PDB file of C-alpha atoms in Angstrom:
ATOM      1  CA  MET G   1      86.552  79.023  77.586  1.00 75.00           C
ATOM      2  CA  ALA G   2      89.744  80.985  76.984  1.00 87.00           C
ATOM      3  CA  LYS G   3      92.849  79.216  75.701  1.00 90.00           C
ATOM      4  CA  LEU G   4      96.452  79.836  74.659  1.00 93.00           C
ATOM      5  CA  ILE G   5      98.328  78.419  71.656  1.00 92.00           C
ATOM      6  CA  LEU G   6     102.078  78.074  72.332  1.00 93.00           C
ATOM      7  CA  SER G   7     104.382  78.342  69.311  1.00 93.00           C
ATOM      8  CA  VAL G   8     108.005  79.042  68.430  1.00 91.00           C
ATOM      9  CA  ASP G   9     109.285  80.158  65.023  1.00 89.00           C
ATOM     10  CA  GLY G  10     105.789  79.651  63.596  1.00 88.00           C
ATOM     11  CA  GLN G  11     105.521  76.025  64.761  1.00 90.00           C
ATOM     12  CA  VAL G  12     102.644  75.209  67.122  1.00 91.00           C
ATOM     13  CA  LEU G  13     103.836  73.300  70.195  1.00 92.00           C
ATOM     14  CA  LYS G  14     100.822  72.958  72.487  1.00 92.00           C
ATOM     15  CA  GLU G  15      97.372  74.270  73.381  1.00 92.00           C
ATOM     16  CA  TYR G  16      96.459  75.264  76.952  1.00 93.00           C
ATOM     17  CA  THR G  17      92.976  75.873  78.358  1.00 91.00           C
ATOM     18  CA  LEU G  18      92.776  78.630  80.991  1.00 90.00           C
ATOM     19  CA  SER G  19      90.695  76.612  83.453  1.00 86.00           C
ATOM     20  CA  LYS G  20      92.436  77.931  86.600  1.00 85.00           C
ATOM     21  CA  GLU G  21      92.077  81.355  88.149  1.00 82.00           C
ATOM     22  CA  ARG G  22      95.883  81.716  88.244  1.00 86.00           C
ATOM     23  CA  THR G  23      98.028  80.153  85.514  1.00 91.00           C
ATOM     24  CA  LEU G  24     101.807  80.373  85.958  1.00 92.00           C
ATOM     25  CA  ILE G  25     104.193  80.613  82.997  1.00 95.00           C
ATOM     26  CA  GLY G  26     107.920  79.980  83.396  1.00 94.00           C
ATOM     27  CA  ARG G  27     110.988  77.793  82.902  1.00 93.00           C
ATOM     28  CA  LYS G  28     110.675  75.691  86.093  1.00 93.00           C
ATOM     29  CA  PRO G  29     108.689  72.407  85.977  1.00 93.00           C
ATOM     30  CA  HIS G  30     106.075  73.477  88.549  1.00 93.00           C
ATOM     31  CA  ASN G  31     104.624  76.108  86.181  1.00 93.00           C
ATOM     32  CA  ASP G  32     101.285  75.400  84.511  1.00 93.00           C
ATOM     33  CA  ILE G  33     102.848  76.410  81.190  1.00 95.00           C
ATOM     34  CA  GLN G  34     106.506  75.395  81.182  1.00 94.00           C
ATOM     35  CA  ILE G  35     108.794  76.951  78.571  1.00 94.00           C
ATOM     36  CA  ASP G  36     112.195  75.312  78.898  1.00 91.00           C
ATOM     37  CA  ASN G  37     114.380  78.098  77.564  1.00 91.00           C
ATOM     38  CA  LEU G  38     117.116  80.149  79.234  1.00 91.00           C
ATOM     39  CA  ALA G  39     115.491  83.389  78.059  1.00 91.00           C
ATOM     40  CA  VAL G  40     112.496  82.538  80.246  1.00 94.00           C
ATOM     41  CA  SER G  41     112.627  83.193  84.001  1.00 93.00           C
ATOM     42  CA  GLY G  42     111.819  80.480  86.544  1.00 93.00           C
ATOM     43  CA  GLU G  43     108.423  82.105  87.205  1.00 92.00           C
ATOM     44  CA  HIS G  44     108.086  84.523  84.326  1.00 94.00           C
ATOM     45  CA  ALA G  45     104.447  85.622  84.234  1.00 92.00           C
ATOM     46  CA  ALA G  46     100.974  84.761  85.518  1.00 90.00           C
ATOM     47  CA  ILE G  47      97.587  84.875  83.823  1.00 90.00           C
ATOM     48  CA  ILE G  48      94.649  85.704  86.107  1.00 86.00           C
ATOM     49  CA  THR G  49      91.269  84.499  84.817  1.00 85.00           C
ATOM     50  CA  ILE G  50      88.122  85.803  86.513  1.00 79.00           C
ATOM     51  CA  LEU G  51      84.722  84.949  85.035  1.00 73.00           C
ATOM     52  CA  ASN G  52      85.243  85.327  81.248  1.00 77.00           C
ATOM     53  CA  ASP G  53      88.154  87.740  81.477  1.00 81.00           C
ATOM     54  CA  SER G  54      91.907  87.261  81.715  1.00 86.00           C
ATOM     55  CA  PHE G  55      94.901  89.493  82.172  1.00 84.00           C
ATOM     56  CA  ILE G  56      98.624  88.779  82.205  1.00 89.00           C
ATOM     57  CA  GLU G  57     101.074  90.078  84.797  1.00 87.00           C
ATOM     58  CA  ASP G  58     104.853  89.988  84.435  1.00 90.00           C
ATOM     59  CA  LEU G  59     106.387  88.575  87.645  1.00 89.00           C
ATOM     60  CA  GLY G  60     109.552  90.659  87.543  1.00 88.00           C
ATOM     61  CA  SER G  61     111.152  88.510  84.846  1.00 91.00           C
ATOM     62  CA  THR G  62     114.696  89.164  83.627  1.00 92.00           C
ATOM     63  CA  ASN G  63     113.837  89.658  79.957  1.00 93.00           C
ATOM     64  CA  GLY G  64     110.296  90.984  80.338  1.00 93.00           C
ATOM     65  CA  THR G  65     106.946  90.105  78.773  1.00 94.00           C
ATOM     66  CA  MET G  66     105.560  91.578  75.559  1.00 94.00           C
ATOM     67  CA  VAL G  67     102.008  91.687  74.205  1.00 93.00           C
ATOM     68  CA  ASN G  68     101.495  92.577  70.547  1.00 93.00           C
ATOM     69  CA  GLY G  69     105.101  93.784  70.349  1.00 92.00           C
ATOM     70  CA  LYS G  70     104.959  96.086  73.387  1.00 92.00           C
ATOM     71  CA  PRO G  71     106.493  95.431  76.834  1.00 91.00           C
ATOM     72  CA  VAL G  72     103.881  95.138  79.595  1.00 89.00           C
ATOM     73  CA  LYS G  73     103.763  94.771  83.361  1.00 87.00           C
ATOM     74  CA  LYS G  74     100.036  94.030  83.460  1.00 84.00           C
ATOM     75  CA  HIS G  75      97.741  93.755  80.447  1.00 86.00           C
ATOM     76  CA  PHE G  76      94.048  92.975  79.977  1.00 84.00           C
ATOM     77  CA  LEU G  77      93.919  90.240  77.318  1.00 88.00           C
ATOM     78  CA  GLN G  78      91.644  90.441  74.307  1.00 86.00           C
ATOM     79  CA  ALA G  79      90.990  87.893  71.565  1.00 87.00           C
ATOM     80  CA  ASN G  80      93.978  87.305  69.250  1.00 90.00           C
ATOM     81  CA  ASP G  81      96.478  89.065  71.524  1.00 93.00           C
ATOM     82  CA  VAL G  82      99.978  87.612  71.091  1.00 95.00           C
ATOM     83  CA  ILE G  83     102.127  87.214  74.223  1.00 95.00           C
ATOM     84  CA  GLU G  84     105.876  87.027  73.598  1.00 95.00           C
ATOM     85  CA  ILE G  85     108.160  85.416  76.182  1.00 95.00           C
ATOM     86  CA  GLY G  86     111.664  85.023  74.809  1.00 91.00           C
ATOM     87  CA  LYS G  87     111.337  83.482  71.355  1.00 91.00           C
ATOM     88  CA  HIS G  88     108.091  81.746  72.266  1.00 94.00           C
ATOM     89  CA  LYS G  89     104.641  83.128  71.509  1.00 94.00           C
ATOM     90  CA  LEU G  90     101.299  82.479  73.183  1.00 95.00           C
ATOM     91  CA  LYS G  91      98.205  83.502  71.186  1.00 94.00           C
ATOM     92  CA  TYR G  92      95.102  84.212  73.279  1.00 93.00           C
ATOM     93  CA  PHE G  93      91.660  83.046  72.142  1.00 90.00           C
ATOM     94  CA  ASN G  94      88.364  83.700  73.938  1.00 86.00           C
ATOM     95  CA  ASP G  95      84.906  83.346  72.382  1.00 77.00           C
ATOM     96  CA  ALA G  96      82.985  84.108  75.601  1.00 66.00           C
ATOM     97  CA  PRO G  97      81.570  87.630  76.115  1.00 60.00           C
ATOM     98  CA  SER G  98      83.698  89.823  78.352  1.00 58.00           C
ATOM     99  CA  GLN G  99      82.426  90.746  81.827  1.00 56.00           C
ATOM    100  CA  ALA G 100      84.699  93.778  82.156  1.00 57.00           C
ATOM    101  CA  SER G 101      86.750  96.280  80.203  1.00 55.00           C
ATOM    102  CA  ALA G 102      90.474  96.905  80.133  1.00 57.00           C
ATOM    103  CA  ALA G 103      89.908 100.009  82.255  1.00 55.00           C
ATOM    104  CA  ASP G 104      88.442  97.890  85.081  1.00 55.00           C
ATOM    105  CA  PHE G 105      91.829  96.279  85.643  1.00 53.00           C
ATOM    106  CA  GLU G 106      93.751  99.556  85.323  1.00 50.00           C
ATOM    107  CA  LYS G 107      91.618 101.465  87.857  1.00 49.00           C
ATOM    108  CA  THR G 108      92.467 100.441  91.392  1.00 49.00           C
ATOM    109  CA  MET G 109      91.109 101.606  94.715  1.00 48.00           C
ATOM    110  CA  ILE G 110      94.321 103.140  96.055  1.00 45.00           C
ATOM    111  CA  ILE G 111      94.699 103.207  99.821  1.00 47.00           C
ATOM    112  CA  ARG G 112      96.583 106.377 100.658  1.00 43.00           C
ATOM    113  CA  SER G 113      96.511 109.373 102.968  1.00 38.00           C
ATOM    114  CA  PRO G 114      94.195 112.210 101.911  1.00 40.00           C
ATOM    115  CA  SER G 115      95.794 115.628 101.484  1.00 41.00           C
ATOM    116  CA  LYS G 116      95.636 117.847 104.572  1.00 43.00           C
ATOM    117  CA  PRO G 117      93.373 120.523 103.047  1.00 44.00           C
ATOM    118  CA  ALA G 118      90.848 117.861 102.032  1.00 42.00           C
ATOM    119  CA  ALA G 119      89.832 116.974 105.599  1.00 45.00           C
ATOM    120  CA  PRO G 120      88.490 120.384 106.721  1.00 47.00           C
ATOM    121  CA  ALA G 121      86.987 121.025 103.279  1.00 46.00           C
ATOM    122  CA  ALA G 122      84.575 118.122 103.772  1.00 46.00           C
ATOM    123  CA  GLN G 123      83.119 119.657 106.968  1.00 49.00           C
ATOM    124  CA  PRO G 124      81.349 122.796 105.575  1.00 49.00           C
ATOM    125  CA  ALA G 125      79.554 120.843 102.821  1.00 48.00           C
ATOM    126  CA  PRO G 126      76.645 119.574 104.990  1.00 50.00           C
ATOM    127  CA  VAL G 127      76.201 123.051 106.578  1.00 45.00           C
ATOM    128  CA  GLN G 128      75.719 124.759 103.215  1.00 47.00           C
ATOM    129  CA  ALA G 129      73.250 122.089 102.172  1.00 44.00           C
ATOM    130  CA  GLN G 130      70.917 122.840 105.136  1.00 48.00           C
ATOM    131  CA  ALA G 131      69.796 126.345 104.116  1.00 46.00           C
ATOM    132  CA  PRO G 132      68.836 125.756 100.458  1.00 49.00           C
ATOM    133  CA  ALA G 133      67.429 122.308 101.119  1.00 47.00           C
ATOM    134  CA  PRO G 134      64.975 122.299  98.152  1.00 48.00           C
ATOM    135  CA  ALA G 135      67.719 123.352  95.721  1.00 48.00           C
ATOM    136  CA  GLN G 136      70.190 120.780  97.047  1.00 50.00           C
ATOM    137  CA  ALA G 137      67.824 117.834  96.724  1.00 46.00           C
ATOM    138  CA  PRO G 138      67.453 117.787  92.893  1.00 49.00           C
ATOM    139  CA  ALA G 139      71.219 118.197  92.469  1.00 48.00           C
ATOM    140  CA  ALA G 140      71.900 114.688  93.786  1.00 46.00           C
ATOM    141  CA  PRO G 141      70.617 112.754  90.700  1.00 49.00           C
ATOM    142  CA  ALA G 142      72.951 114.777  88.460  1.00 47.00           C
ATOM    143  CA  ALA G 143      75.843 112.433  89.186  1.00 46.00           C
ATOM    144  CA  PRO G 144      75.335 109.015  87.512  1.00 47.00           C
ATOM    145  CA  ALA G 145      75.263 106.052  89.842  1.00 43.00           C
ATOM    146  CA  GLY G 146      78.155 104.466  87.983  1.00 42.00           C
ATOM    147  CA  GLU G 147      80.514 107.065  89.426  1.00 42.00           C
ATOM    148  CA  ARG G 148      80.286 105.257  92.765  1.00 44.00           C
ATOM    149  CA  ALA G 149      81.723 102.144  91.154  1.00 39.00           C
ATOM    150  CA  MET G 150      85.147 100.545  91.434  1.00 37.00           C
ATOM    151  CA  SER G 151      87.011 103.428  89.778  1.00 40.00           C
ATOM    152  CA  ASP G 152      86.476 105.682  92.825  1.00 42.00           C
ATOM    153  CA  THR G 153      89.447 105.807  95.162  1.00 39.00           C
ATOM    154  CA  VAL G 154      89.166 105.621  98.905  1.00 39.00           C
ATOM    155  CA  THR G 155      90.294 109.225  99.222  1.00 38.00           C
ATOM    156  CA  ASN G 156      87.400 110.423  97.034  1.00 40.00           C
ATOM    157  CA  MET G 157      84.697 108.490  98.881  1.00 38.00           C
ATOM    158  CA  LYS G 158      82.424 110.190 101.414  1.00 37.00           C
ATOM    159  CA  ALA G 159      83.232 109.132 104.995  1.00 35.00           C
ATOM    160  CA  MET G 160      80.450 107.286 106.776  1.00 35.00           C
ATOM    161  CA  ALA G 161      79.464 108.806 110.135  1.00 34.00           C
ATOM    162  CA  PRO G 162      80.405 106.519 113.059  1.00 36.00           C
ATOM    163  CA  GLU G 163      76.916 106.606 114.525  1.00 36.00           C
ATOM    164  CA  VAL G 164      75.449 105.409 111.229  1.00 34.00           C
ATOM    165  CA  VAL G 165      77.787 102.437 111.170  1.00 35.00           C
ATOM    166  CA  LYS G 166      76.813 101.473 114.727  1.00 39.00           C
ATOM    167  CA  ALA G 167      73.105 101.995 114.168  1.00 39.00           C
ATOM    168  CA  ALA G 168      72.951  99.774 111.086  1.00 40.00           C
ATOM    169  CA  PRO G 169      75.110  96.677 111.608  1.00 46.00           C
ATOM    170  CA  PRO G 170      75.045  94.388 108.568  1.00 46.00           C
ATOM    171  CA  PRO G 171      72.826  91.330 109.065  1.00 43.00           C
ATOM    172  CA  PRO G 172      74.336  87.837 108.951  1.00 47.00           C
ATOM    173  CA  ALA G 173      74.116  86.201 105.570  1.00 43.00           C
ATOM    174  CA  PRO G 174      75.540  83.037 103.994  1.00 43.00           C
ATOM    175  CA  THR G 175      78.412  83.180 101.532  1.00 46.00           C
ATOM    176  CA  ALA G 176      76.678  81.181  98.858  1.00 46.00           C
ATOM    177  CA  HIS G 177      73.116  81.863  97.791  1.00 50.00           C
ATOM    178  CA  ALA G 178      70.465  79.801  96.097  1.00 47.00           C
ATOM    179  CA  ASP G 179      69.651  80.637  92.500  1.00 49.00           C
ATOM    180  CA  HIS G 180      66.271  82.064  93.481  1.00 50.00           C
ATOM    181  CA  ALA G 181      67.647  84.229  96.297  1.00 67.00           C
ATOM    182  CA  PRO G 182      68.903  87.685  95.278  1.00 80.00           C
ATOM    183  CA  LEU G 183      72.518  88.440  96.118  1.00 83.00           C
ATOM    184  CA  PRO G 184      72.579  91.070  98.893  1.00 89.00           C
ATOM    185  CA  GLU G 185      74.472  94.304  98.387  1.00 91.00           C
ATOM    186  CA  ALA G 186      77.882  94.378 100.047  1.00 93.00           C
ATOM    187  CA  ALA G 187      80.679  96.804 100.859  1.00 92.00           C
ATOM    188  CA  ILE G 188      84.097  96.975 102.478  1.00 92.00           C
ATOM    189  CA  GLN G 189      85.053  99.365 105.270  1.00 90.00           C
ATOM    190  CA  VAL G 190      88.641 100.445 105.926  1.00 89.00           C
ATOM    191  CA  LEU G 191      89.530  99.872 109.590  1.00 90.00           C
ATOM    192  CA  SER G 192      93.149 101.080 109.822  1.00 87.00           C
ATOM    193  CA  GLY G 193      95.443 103.661 108.302  1.00 80.00           C
ATOM    194  CA  ALA G 194      94.717 107.210 107.202  1.00 80.00           C
ATOM    195  CA  ALA G 195      91.499 106.180 105.409  1.00 80.00           C
ATOM    196  CA  ALA G 196      90.009 104.366 108.428  1.00 84.00           C
ATOM    197  CA  GLY G 197      86.218 104.613 108.622  1.00 86.00           C
ATOM    198  CA  ARG G 198      85.627 104.991 104.893  1.00 87.00           C
ATOM    199  CA  THR G 199      83.609 102.508 102.841  1.00 88.00           C
ATOM    200  CA  LEU G 200      83.384 101.275  99.254  1.00 88.00           C
ATOM    201  CA  ASP G 201      80.200  99.732  97.849  1.00 89.00           C
ATOM    202  CA  LEU G 202      80.855  96.602  95.776  1.00 88.00           C
ATOM    203  CA  THR G 203      78.530  97.457  92.904  1.00 84.00           C
ATOM    204  CA  LYS G 204      80.520  96.132  89.923  1.00 80.00           C
ATOM    205  CA  ASN G 205      81.376  92.602  88.845  1.00 78.00           C
ATOM    206  CA  LEU G 206      85.052  93.344  89.523  1.00 77.00           C
ATOM    207  CA  THR G 207      86.461  95.676  92.179  1.00 82.00           C
ATOM    208  CA  THR G 208      90.226  95.954  92.679  1.00 80.00           C
ATOM    209  CA  VAL G 209      91.620  97.003  96.055  1.00 83.00           C
ATOM    210  CA  GLY G 210      95.148  97.505  97.323  1.00 80.00           C
ATOM    211  CA  LYS G 211      98.347  99.366  96.511  1.00 79.00           C
ATOM    212  CA  PRO G 212      99.630  98.971  92.911  1.00 70.00           C
ATOM    213  CA  GLY G 213     103.127  97.548  92.849  1.00 67.00           C
ATOM    214  CA  LEU G 214     102.797  96.157  96.375  1.00 77.00           C
ATOM    215  CA  GLN G 215      99.593  94.150  96.841  1.00 79.00           C
ATOM    216  CA  VAL G 216      96.399  94.158  94.799  1.00 80.00           C
ATOM    217  CA  SER G 217      93.368  91.860  95.040  1.00 83.00           C
ATOM    218  CA  VAL G 218      90.142  91.586  93.058  1.00 83.00           C
ATOM    219  CA  ILE G 219      86.732  91.196  94.713  1.00 87.00           C
ATOM    220  CA  THR G 220      84.369  89.456  92.297  1.00 83.00           C
ATOM    221  CA  LYS G 221      80.590  89.732  92.476  1.00 82.00           C
ATOM    222  CA  ARG G 222      79.129  86.451  91.240  1.00 81.00           C
ATOM    223  CA  PRO G 223      75.589  85.034  91.239  1.00 80.00           C
ATOM    224  CA  ASN G 224      76.449  82.745  94.175  1.00 84.00           C
ATOM    225  CA  GLY G 225      78.356  85.257  96.309  1.00 88.00           C
ATOM    226  CA  TYR G 226      81.405  87.500  96.601  1.00 91.00           C
ATOM    227  CA  PHE G 227      84.950  86.156  96.101  1.00 89.00           C
ATOM    228  CA  ILE G 228      88.429  87.641  96.621  1.00 89.00           C
ATOM    229  CA  THR G 229      91.473  86.741  94.493  1.00 85.00           C
ATOM    230  CA  HIS G 230      95.102  87.863  94.861  1.00 84.00           C
ATOM    231  CA  VAL G 231      96.375  89.317  91.568  1.00 78.00           C
ATOM    232  CA  GLU G 232      99.522  91.349  92.268  1.00 76.00           C
ATOM    233  CA  GLY G 233     102.401  91.279  94.724  1.00 76.00           C
ATOM    234  CA  ALA G 234     104.969  88.750  95.927  1.00 76.00           C
ATOM    235  CA  SER G 235     103.242  88.196  99.276  1.00 83.00           C
ATOM    236  CA  PHE G 236      99.607  87.276  99.742  1.00 87.00           C
ATOM    237  CA  PRO G 237      97.038  89.376 101.622  1.00 88.00           C
ATOM    238  CA  THR G 238      95.352  87.745 104.613  1.00 92.00           C
ATOM    239  CA  LEU G 239      91.743  86.723 105.126  1.00 92.00           C
ATOM    240  CA  ASN G 240      90.758  86.370 108.790  1.00 93.00           C
ATOM    241  CA  GLY G 241      94.458  86.199 109.688  1.00 91.00           C
ATOM    242  CA  ALA G 242      95.401  83.451 107.201  1.00 91.00           C
ATOM    243  CA  PRO G 243      97.301  84.000 103.902  1.00 89.00           C
ATOM    244  CA  LEU G 244      94.868  84.243 101.006  1.00 85.00           C
ATOM    245  CA  GLY G 245      96.715  81.931  98.579  1.00 80.00           C
ATOM    246  CA  ALA G 246      96.561  81.967  94.786  1.00 76.00           C
ATOM    247  CA  GLN G 247      92.976  80.774  94.316  1.00 78.00           C
ATOM    248  CA  ALA G 248      89.705  82.627  94.805  1.00 82.00           C
ATOM    249  CA  HIS G 249      88.165  82.555  98.297  1.00 87.00           C
ATOM    250  CA  PRO G 250      84.461  83.135  99.079  1.00 90.00           C
ATOM    251  CA  LEU G 251      83.720  86.057 101.389  1.00 93.00           C
ATOM    252  CA  ALA G 252      81.381  85.801 104.359  1.00 93.00           C
ATOM    253  CA  ASP G 253      79.744  88.551 106.389  1.00 93.00           C
ATOM    254  CA  HIS G 254      82.248  90.378 108.638  1.00 93.00           C
ATOM    255  CA  ASP G 255      85.314  88.721 107.081  1.00 94.00           C
ATOM    256  CA  MET G 256      88.511  90.611 107.931  1.00 94.00           C
ATOM    257  CA  ILE G 257      90.880  91.375 105.041  1.00 93.00           C
ATOM    258  CA  GLU G 258      94.378  92.825 105.288  1.00 92.00           C
ATOM    259  CA  ILE G 259      95.989  94.157 102.092  1.00 88.00           C
ATOM    260  CA  ALA G 260      99.295  96.046 102.017  1.00 83.00           C
ATOM    261  CA  GLY G 261      99.163  96.503 105.791  1.00 87.00           C
ATOM    262  CA  VAL G 262      95.667  98.024 105.742  1.00 88.00           C
ATOM    263  CA  LYS G 263      92.836  96.197 107.512  1.00 91.00           C
ATOM    264  CA  MET G 264      89.317  96.248 106.127  1.00 91.00           C
ATOM    265  CA  GLU G 265      86.033  94.457 106.790  1.00 93.00           C
ATOM    266  CA  PHE G 266      83.688  92.897 104.236  1.00 94.00           C
ATOM    267  CA  PHE G 267      80.012  93.083 105.156  1.00 94.00           C
ATOM    268  CA  PHE G 268      76.547  92.691 103.685  1.00 93.00           C
ATOM    269  CA  LYS G 269      74.505  95.884 103.665  1.00 89.00           C
ATOM    270  CA  PRO G 270      71.144  95.925 105.502  1.00 84.00           C
TER     271      PRO G 270
END
């Protein structure tokens, strides 16, 4: 399990185990790691731990957060990284194998309006594919399946035809699954905004969704189900109309999520 060693001027003060999904660091007593120093903001930074991975996010502190001597807003933590908050240092240790890479936390599914020329350009594509059908078929495997993963943005995803969505409603399924039962494939569909009607398959262990700098959440694919965790933004997204909160929440079929004013639906694929 990951842990932090707090020190100041080379003297070790305390050891903290990152057992929570969200660990707060700051000057005020309610923080999980309290650093009683005027150079530290009341709520200075937060460490998000998902599976075996952690990253630190500065919470708009007055004096900033540094990792390995460089100022950061959000940073994927690796073994022996040194976090500097004021004169205090927190050294990160983690012997468990990582489930993700630093790029997984930097690439976010951005919800934004597609450019105007992009909409009509998508229409002729199926027409051209009809005539040379044999030539078009072998071209599909050329793109690796990994390109459909979390790094794709909503604006680059192919829109699902409305009749397909209606003809194949996702079947009901429980949130948690027995060890012997395979976890069904799942996806999210955007229901409002300029990207309404588009879908994203949840194929990776970690998929980030939202608007960087405003609201971002992580959807985690675990052996016992799918979970959503708030990771960025002063206000929490909502799940079925209720604020998400700081801890991970399991997702059930047809759950309604609202992030940065955009509504989307989680569903299990048939």
